[in-house]
């Protein structure tokens, strides 16, 4: 059985205080989401340390296992003179320091950042991240012990020209085909048509199902039966009013949510759509 995931991509939004408030609002409602749905909060780098502590402090045990935190990017280098970059290893180890903050109670424990988003179309488009760079990032993230939410998706002109299968197929093959089956188990794929991101235009559930099935088939061609266990998320103007219809499709295993993840009640309502 593959894991159902609703992940929030906060992008470059919220100050730390706002981010903490948002996380606390979501955590307060964890008991209201189905037991088999897992939430991931992908915050800006600056928020990961306090979120590691806040999620680590969740007392209700059934709730603690329902939520993880994630980063939105990592460097394609291990360490060194790369001003402004943050490595996968830095992200994967930051929880180790939570108990060392001055004044922290002795049993203070942070949770590990578990996920990192790689290949979001905003990174590909605005920062020139090619499939080759994304493969480097993916390998470093996996070897640091992070799970990867790997994003793929076509532009409107590419869909109109009937090229969306070629584009998405190439994004899958040039990165995921380079991984071992063991590494592949730690990959979540997110299909995000660029024309639907932040635009209010959602792919219809038929359009989304068609390409999700194609993604699973493409993974199956390389990895066989493992493809059935890979979680494939839909992203692009997913909101409480359309989540149920999208999530009812057989190959849609949840969502990567941008705008609607910034309101706790909307994010929870999406998670309740299963
Ligand atoms: P959106 O963004 O939900 O605001 O369309 C999704 C994403 O970019 O991950």
mmCIF file of C-alpha atoms and ligand atoms in Angstrom:
data_model
loop_
_atom_site.group_PDB
_atom_site.id
_atom_site.type_symbol
_atom_site.label_atom_id
_atom_site.label_comp_id
_atom_site.label_asym_id
_atom_site.label_seq_id
_atom_site.Cartn_x
_atom_site.Cartn_y
_atom_site.Cartn_z
ATOM 1 C CA UNK A 1 0.000 0.000 0.000
ATOM 2 C CA UNK A 2 1.425 3.322 -0.945
ATOM 3 C CA UNK A 3 1.486 6.216 1.468
ATOM 4 C CA UNK A 4 -1.082 8.997 0.986
ATOM 5 C CA UNK A 5 0.632 12.335 1.449
ATOM 6 C CA UNK A 6 -0.567 15.921 1.600
ATOM 7 C CA UNK A 7 2.487 18.163 1.483
ATOM 8 C CA UNK A 8 2.483 21.926 1.904
ATOM 9 C CA UNK A 9 4.991 23.903 -0.139
ATOM 10 C CA UNK A 10 5.162 27.220 1.696
ATOM 11 C CA UNK A 11 7.566 28.660 -0.909
ATOM 12 C CA UNK A 12 9.115 32.008 0.190
ATOM 13 C CA UNK A 13 6.189 32.904 2.438
ATOM 14 C CA UNK A 14 5.765 33.554 6.180
ATOM 15 C CA UNK A 15 8.157 35.028 8.712
ATOM 16 C CA UNK A 16 9.372 32.552 11.325
ATOM 17 C CA UNK A 17 6.650 33.680 13.763
ATOM 18 C CA UNK A 18 3.951 33.307 11.106
ATOM 19 C CA UNK A 19 5.330 29.917 10.128
ATOM 20 C CA UNK A 20 5.272 28.719 13.745
ATOM 21 C CA UNK A 21 1.684 29.915 14.104
ATOM 22 C CA UNK A 22 0.695 28.117 10.892
ATOM 23 C CA UNK A 23 2.391 24.894 12.017
ATOM 24 C CA UNK A 24 0.722 25.098 15.437
ATOM 25 C CA UNK A 25 -2.707 25.580 13.806
ATOM 26 C CA UNK A 26 -2.148 22.495 11.679
ATOM 27 C CA UNK A 27 -0.786 20.428 14.582
ATOM 28 C CA UNK A 28 -3.833 21.318 16.708
ATOM 29 C CA UNK A 29 -6.070 19.659 14.084
ATOM 30 C CA UNK A 30 -3.981 16.534 13.442
ATOM 31 C CA UNK A 31 -6.544 14.401 15.251
ATOM 32 C CA UNK A 32 -9.121 15.388 12.604
ATOM 33 C CA UNK A 33 -7.374 13.973 9.562
ATOM 34 C CA UNK A 34 -7.642 10.348 8.437
ATOM 35 C CA UNK A 35 -5.115 8.050 10.099
ATOM 36 C CA UNK A 36 -3.664 6.923 6.752
ATOM 37 C CA UNK A 37 -2.900 10.421 5.465
ATOM 38 C CA UNK A 38 0.542 11.823 6.196
ATOM 39 C CA UNK A 39 1.248 15.570 6.232
ATOM 40 C CA UNK A 40 4.537 17.198 5.258
ATOM 41 C CA UNK A 41 5.264 20.875 5.967
ATOM 42 C CA UNK A 42 7.920 22.166 3.560
ATOM 43 C CA UNK A 43 8.980 25.483 5.030
ATOM 44 C CA UNK A 44 11.739 27.970 4.197
ATOM 45 C CA UNK A 45 15.182 26.897 5.516
ATOM 46 C CA UNK A 46 15.063 29.483 8.296
ATOM 47 C CA UNK A 47 11.988 27.856 9.838
ATOM 48 C CA UNK A 48 13.186 24.257 9.889
ATOM 49 C CA UNK A 49 14.958 24.436 13.228
ATOM 50 C CA UNK A 50 11.983 25.733 15.256
ATOM 51 C CA UNK A 51 9.637 23.391 13.345
ATOM 52 C CA UNK A 52 11.883 20.454 14.210
ATOM 53 C CA UNK A 53 11.384 21.297 17.871
ATOM 54 C CA UNK A 54 7.636 22.009 17.601
ATOM 55 C CA UNK A 55 6.903 18.747 15.813
ATOM 56 C CA UNK A 56 9.253 16.903 18.190
ATOM 57 C CA UNK A 57 7.232 18.282 21.108
ATOM 58 C CA UNK A 58 3.879 16.893 19.887
ATOM 59 C CA UNK A 59 2.623 14.937 22.839
ATOM 60 C CA UNK A 60 -0.264 12.911 21.393
ATOM 61 C CA UNK A 61 1.606 9.809 20.069
ATOM 62 C CA UNK A 62 -0.902 8.941 17.309
ATOM 63 C CA UNK A 63 -0.507 12.506 16.020
ATOM 64 C CA UNK A 64 3.281 12.637 16.029
ATOM 65 C CA UNK A 65 3.550 9.997 13.312
ATOM 66 C CA UNK A 66 1.129 11.860 11.037
ATOM 67 C CA UNK A 67 3.389 14.802 10.280
ATOM 68 C CA UNK A 68 6.884 15.434 8.928
ATOM 69 C CA UNK A 69 8.832 18.489 7.949
ATOM 70 C CA UNK A 70 10.622 19.128 4.694
ATOM 71 C CA UNK A 71 12.900 21.623 2.962
ATOM 72 C CA UNK A 72 12.225 23.106 -0.476
ATOM 73 C CA UNK A 73 15.677 22.772 -1.983
ATOM 74 C CA UNK A 74 19.242 21.661 -1.275
ATOM 75 C CA UNK A 75 22.622 22.276 -2.879
ATOM 76 C CA UNK A 76 24.030 20.102 -5.650
ATOM 77 C CA UNK A 77 27.399 20.056 -3.818
ATOM 78 C CA UNK A 78 28.353 18.327 -0.618
ATOM 79 C CA UNK A 79 30.151 21.225 1.076
ATOM 80 C CA UNK A 80 32.696 23.971 0.356
ATOM 81 C CA UNK A 81 32.914 27.442 -1.164
ATOM 82 C CA UNK A 82 29.348 27.781 -2.488
ATOM 83 C CA UNK A 83 28.135 31.029 -0.950
ATOM 84 C CA UNK A 84 24.474 31.018 -0.030
ATOM 85 C CA UNK A 85 23.919 27.308 -0.519
ATOM 86 C CA UNK A 86 22.590 24.841 2.058
ATOM 87 C CA UNK A 87 23.659 21.206 1.805
ATOM 88 C CA UNK A 88 21.476 18.143 2.165
ATOM 89 C CA UNK A 89 23.619 17.019 5.097
ATOM 90 C CA UNK A 90 23.023 20.319 6.944
ATOM 91 C CA UNK A 91 19.289 19.813 6.520
ATOM 92 C CA UNK A 92 19.354 16.150 7.503
ATOM 93 C CA UNK A 93 21.293 16.766 10.731
ATOM 94 C CA UNK A 94 19.827 20.005 12.097
ATOM 95 C CA UNK A 95 17.519 18.195 14.550
ATOM 96 C CA UNK A 96 20.579 16.881 16.384
ATOM 97 C CA UNK A 97 21.151 20.358 17.824
ATOM 98 C CA UNK A 98 17.628 21.040 19.107
ATOM 99 C CA UNK A 99 18.411 19.717 22.600
ATOM 100 C CA UNK A 100 21.549 21.854 22.820
ATOM 101 C CA UNK A 101 19.793 25.245 22.677
ATOM 102 C CA UNK A 102 20.449 27.214 25.845
ATOM 103 C CA UNK A 103 17.578 26.720 28.269
ATOM 104 C CA UNK A 104 16.105 23.724 26.439
ATOM 105 C CA UNK A 105 14.739 21.052 28.755
ATOM 106 C CA UNK A 106 16.985 18.001 29.035
ATOM 107 C CA UNK A 107 14.582 15.829 27.090
ATOM 108 C CA UNK A 108 14.122 18.364 24.268
ATOM 109 C CA UNK A 109 14.244 16.471 21.038
ATOM 110 C CA UNK A 110 13.882 17.661 17.479
ATOM 111 C CA UNK A 111 12.459 15.603 14.662
ATOM 112 C CA UNK A 112 14.615 14.981 11.650
ATOM 113 C CA UNK A 113 13.774 16.928 8.527
ATOM 114 C CA UNK A 114 12.527 14.012 6.494
ATOM 115 C CA UNK A 115 11.818 15.398 3.021
ATOM 116 C CA UNK A 116 13.228 17.822 0.488
ATOM 117 C CA UNK A 117 11.469 19.107 -2.623
ATOM 118 C CA UNK A 118 13.700 18.861 -5.675
ATOM 119 C CA UNK A 119 12.965 20.003 -9.217
ATOM 120 C CA UNK A 120 10.078 22.369 -8.548
ATOM 121 C CA UNK A 121 9.275 24.234 -11.771
ATOM 122 C CA UNK A 122 10.141 27.536 -10.041
ATOM 123 C CA UNK A 123 13.660 26.181 -9.407
ATOM 124 C CA UNK A 124 13.906 24.833 -12.946
ATOM 125 C CA UNK A 125 12.529 28.024 -14.503
ATOM 126 C CA UNK A 126 13.900 30.895 -12.376
ATOM 127 C CA UNK A 127 17.200 29.349 -11.299
ATOM 128 C CA UNK A 128 18.110 27.345 -14.378
ATOM 129 C CA UNK A 129 18.161 23.974 -12.637
ATOM 130 C CA UNK A 130 18.615 21.331 -15.304
ATOM 131 C CA UNK A 131 17.847 17.630 -15.031
ATOM 132 C CA UNK A 132 21.617 17.055 -14.606
ATOM 133 C CA UNK A 133 21.772 19.425 -11.596
ATOM 134 C CA UNK A 134 18.609 17.888 -10.172
ATOM 135 C CA UNK A 135 20.140 14.423 -10.393
ATOM 136 C CA UNK A 136 23.139 15.647 -8.354
ATOM 137 C CA UNK A 137 20.811 17.163 -5.751
ATOM 138 C CA UNK A 138 18.665 14.046 -5.615
ATOM 139 C CA UNK A 139 21.647 11.753 -5.073
ATOM 140 C CA UNK A 140 23.075 13.963 -2.311
ATOM 141 C CA UNK A 141 19.696 14.254 -0.608
ATOM 142 C CA UNK A 142 19.203 10.485 -0.651
ATOM 143 C CA UNK A 143 22.720 9.730 0.562
ATOM 144 C CA UNK A 144 22.157 12.196 3.445
ATOM 145 C CA UNK A 145 19.064 10.247 4.492
ATOM 146 C CA UNK A 146 16.400 12.605 3.141
ATOM 147 C CA UNK A 147 13.372 11.507 1.133
ATOM 148 C CA UNK A 148 12.884 13.437 -2.091
ATOM 149 C CA UNK A 149 9.682 14.941 -3.460
ATOM 150 C CA UNK A 150 10.723 15.110 -7.108
ATOM 151 C CA UNK A 151 8.620 17.497 -9.216
ATOM 152 C CA UNK A 152 7.835 17.190 -12.904
ATOM 153 C CA UNK A 153 5.403 18.988 -15.180
ATOM 154 C CA UNK A 154 4.900 20.699 -18.519
ATOM 155 C CA UNK A 155 4.226 24.276 -19.629
ATOM 156 C CA UNK A 156 0.926 25.223 -21.264
ATOM 157 C CA UNK A 157 2.474 25.526 -24.744
ATOM 158 C CA UNK A 158 3.979 22.055 -24.374
ATOM 159 C CA UNK A 159 0.605 20.584 -23.399
ATOM 160 C CA UNK A 160 -1.124 22.369 -26.267
ATOM 161 C CA UNK A 161 1.461 20.940 -28.649
ATOM 162 C CA UNK A 162 0.760 17.447 -27.271
ATOM 163 C CA UNK A 163 4.301 17.199 -25.880
ATOM 164 C CA UNK A 164 3.455 16.755 -22.184
ATOM 165 C CA UNK A 165 4.141 13.021 -22.141
ATOM 166 C CA UNK A 166 7.567 13.563 -23.764
ATOM 167 C CA UNK A 167 8.518 16.349 -21.336
ATOM 168 C CA UNK A 168 7.410 14.530 -18.207
ATOM 169 C CA UNK A 169 8.872 11.236 -19.451
ATOM 170 C CA UNK A 170 12.244 12.916 -19.994
ATOM 171 C CA UNK A 171 12.173 14.546 -16.534
ATOM 172 C CA UNK A 172 11.495 11.144 -14.998
ATOM 173 C CA UNK A 173 14.047 9.211 -17.041
ATOM 174 C CA UNK A 174 16.963 11.630 -16.794
ATOM 175 C CA UNK A 175 16.828 11.721 -12.994
ATOM 176 C CA UNK A 176 14.934 8.755 -11.564
ATOM 177 C CA UNK A 177 16.282 6.153 -14.016
ATOM 178 C CA UNK A 178 19.765 6.901 -12.624
ATOM 179 C CA UNK A 179 18.759 5.683 -9.154
ATOM 180 C CA UNK A 180 18.919 2.194 -7.673
ATOM 181 C CA UNK A 181 15.679 0.472 -6.620
ATOM 182 C CA UNK A 182 16.746 0.998 -2.989
ATOM 183 C CA UNK A 183 17.075 4.766 -3.606
ATOM 184 C CA UNK A 184 13.837 4.835 -5.541
ATOM 185 C CA UNK A 185 11.949 3.684 -2.424
ATOM 186 C CA UNK A 186 12.663 7.102 -0.922
ATOM 187 C CA UNK A 187 11.230 9.059 -3.842
ATOM 188 C CA UNK A 188 7.814 10.702 -3.976
ATOM 189 C CA UNK A 189 6.918 12.127 -7.396
ATOM 190 C CA UNK A 190 4.867 15.312 -7.719
ATOM 191 C CA UNK A 191 3.191 16.058 -11.043
ATOM 192 C CA UNK A 192 2.667 19.803 -11.271
ATOM 193 C CA UNK A 193 1.535 21.217 -14.618
ATOM 194 C CA UNK A 194 3.212 24.634 -14.716
ATOM 195 C CA UNK A 195 0.065 26.226 -16.167
ATOM 196 C CA UNK A 196 -1.861 25.208 -13.042
ATOM 197 C CA UNK A 197 0.587 26.468 -10.408
ATOM 198 C CA UNK A 198 -0.746 29.498 -8.564
ATOM 199 C CA UNK A 199 -3.066 30.303 -11.477
ATOM 200 C CA UNK A 200 -6.360 28.975 -10.120
ATOM 201 C CA UNK A 201 -6.515 26.648 -13.162
ATOM 202 C CA UNK A 202 -6.497 23.031 -12.063
ATOM 203 C CA UNK A 203 -5.908 20.079 -14.325
ATOM 204 C CA UNK A 204 -9.151 18.125 -14.610
ATOM 205 C CA UNK A 205 -9.120 14.899 -12.664
ATOM 206 C CA UNK A 206 -9.076 12.995 -15.987
ATOM 207 C CA UNK A 207 -6.089 14.970 -17.268
ATOM 208 C CA UNK A 208 -4.264 14.444 -13.983
ATOM 209 C CA UNK A 209 -5.103 10.727 -13.774
ATOM 210 C CA UNK A 210 -3.957 10.193 -17.372
ATOM 211 C CA UNK A 211 -0.505 11.603 -16.723
ATOM 212 C CA UNK A 212 -0.169 10.068 -13.265
ATOM 213 C CA UNK A 213 -0.828 6.664 -14.854
ATOM 214 C CA UNK A 214 1.788 7.495 -17.489
ATOM 215 C CA UNK A 215 4.313 8.435 -14.763
ATOM 216 C CA UNK A 216 3.669 5.171 -12.935
ATOM 217 C CA UNK A 217 4.048 3.197 -16.176
ATOM 218 C CA UNK A 218 7.314 4.992 -16.966
ATOM 219 C CA UNK A 219 8.632 4.138 -13.490
ATOM 220 C CA UNK A 220 7.444 0.555 -13.933
ATOM 221 C CA UNK A 221 9.398 0.173 -17.177
ATOM 222 C CA UNK A 222 12.601 0.646 -15.187
ATOM 223 C CA UNK A 223 11.729 -0.506 -11.664
ATOM 224 C CA UNK A 224 8.977 -3.089 -12.208
ATOM 225 C CA UNK A 225 6.484 -3.759 -9.430
ATOM 226 C CA UNK A 226 8.096 -1.120 -7.184
ATOM 227 C CA UNK A 227 6.155 1.472 -9.236
ATOM 228 C CA UNK A 228 2.985 0.397 -7.424
ATOM 229 C CA UNK A 229 4.483 1.556 -4.121
ATOM 230 C CA UNK A 230 5.578 5.003 -5.319
ATOM 231 C CA UNK A 231 3.446 7.886 -4.088
ATOM 232 C CA UNK A 232 2.574 10.301 -6.904
ATOM 233 C CA UNK A 233 1.166 13.673 -5.830
ATOM 234 C CA UNK A 234 -0.794 16.196 -7.852
ATOM 235 C CA UNK A 235 0.115 19.884 -7.490
ATOM 236 C CA UNK A 236 -1.298 23.020 -9.085
ATOM 237 C CA UNK A 237 -4.166 25.056 -7.599
ATOM 238 C CA UNK A 238 -5.274 22.108 -5.470
ATOM 239 C CA UNK A 239 -7.739 23.395 -2.869
ATOM 240 C CA UNK A 240 -10.509 22.118 -0.576
ATOM 241 C CA UNK A 241 -13.111 22.394 -3.363
ATOM 242 C CA UNK A 242 -11.292 20.162 -5.867
ATOM 243 C CA UNK A 243 -9.125 17.883 -3.706
ATOM 244 C CA UNK A 244 -11.747 15.156 -3.244
ATOM 245 C CA UNK A 245 -12.295 14.712 -6.965
ATOM 246 C CA UNK A 246 -8.539 14.656 -7.676
ATOM 247 C CA UNK A 247 -7.702 12.299 -4.802
ATOM 248 C CA UNK A 248 -10.399 9.847 -5.874
ATOM 249 C CA UNK A 249 -8.360 8.973 -8.978
ATOM 250 C CA UNK A 250 -6.550 5.635 -8.752
ATOM 251 C CA UNK A 251 -3.045 6.975 -9.459
ATOM 252 C CA UNK A 252 -3.273 10.208 -7.447
ATOM 253 C CA UNK A 253 -1.902 9.576 -3.969
ATOM 254 C CA UNK A 254 -2.248 13.062 -2.514
ATOM 255 C CA UNK A 255 -1.192 16.605 -3.234
ATOM 256 C CA UNK A 256 1.635 19.111 -3.170
ATOM 257 C CA UNK A 257 -0.142 22.263 -2.092
ATOM 258 C CA UNK A 258 1.139 25.827 -2.528
ATOM 259 C CA UNK A 259 -1.254 28.721 -1.878
ATOM 260 C CA UNK A 260 -3.825 26.686 0.054
ATOM 261 C CA UNK A 261 -1.106 25.357 2.401
ATOM 262 C CA UNK A 262 -0.693 28.846 3.867
ATOM 263 C CA UNK A 263 -4.079 28.683 5.557
ATOM 264 C CA UNK A 264 -4.203 26.009 8.248
ATOM 265 C CA UNK A 265 -7.916 25.347 7.829
ATOM 266 C CA UNK A 266 -7.629 24.909 4.037
ATOM 267 C CA UNK A 267 -4.643 22.604 4.353
ATOM 268 C CA UNK A 268 -6.461 20.458 6.900
ATOM 269 C CA UNK A 269 -9.629 20.473 4.755
ATOM 270 C CA UNK A 270 -7.567 19.175 1.805
ATOM 271 C CA UNK A 271 -6.136 16.412 4.008
ATOM 272 C CA UNK A 272 -9.682 15.542 5.067
ATOM 273 C CA UNK A 273 -10.709 15.098 1.430
ATOM 274 C CA UNK A 274 -9.680 11.456 1.425
HETATM 275 P P1 LIG B 1 -0.272 26.133 -5.934
HETATM 276 O O1 LIG B 1 1.274 25.685 -5.945
HETATM 277 O O2 LIG B 1 -1.010 25.127 -5.093
HETATM 278 O O3 LIG B 1 -0.261 27.509 -5.305
HETATM 279 O O4 LIG B 1 -0.742 26.137 -7.340
HETATM 280 C C1 LIG B 1 1.641 24.330 -5.988
HETATM 281 C C2 LIG B 1 3.146 24.234 -6.023
HETATM 282 O O5 LIG B 1 3.783 25.033 -6.709
HETATM 283 O O6 LIG B 1 3.746 23.347 -5.384
#
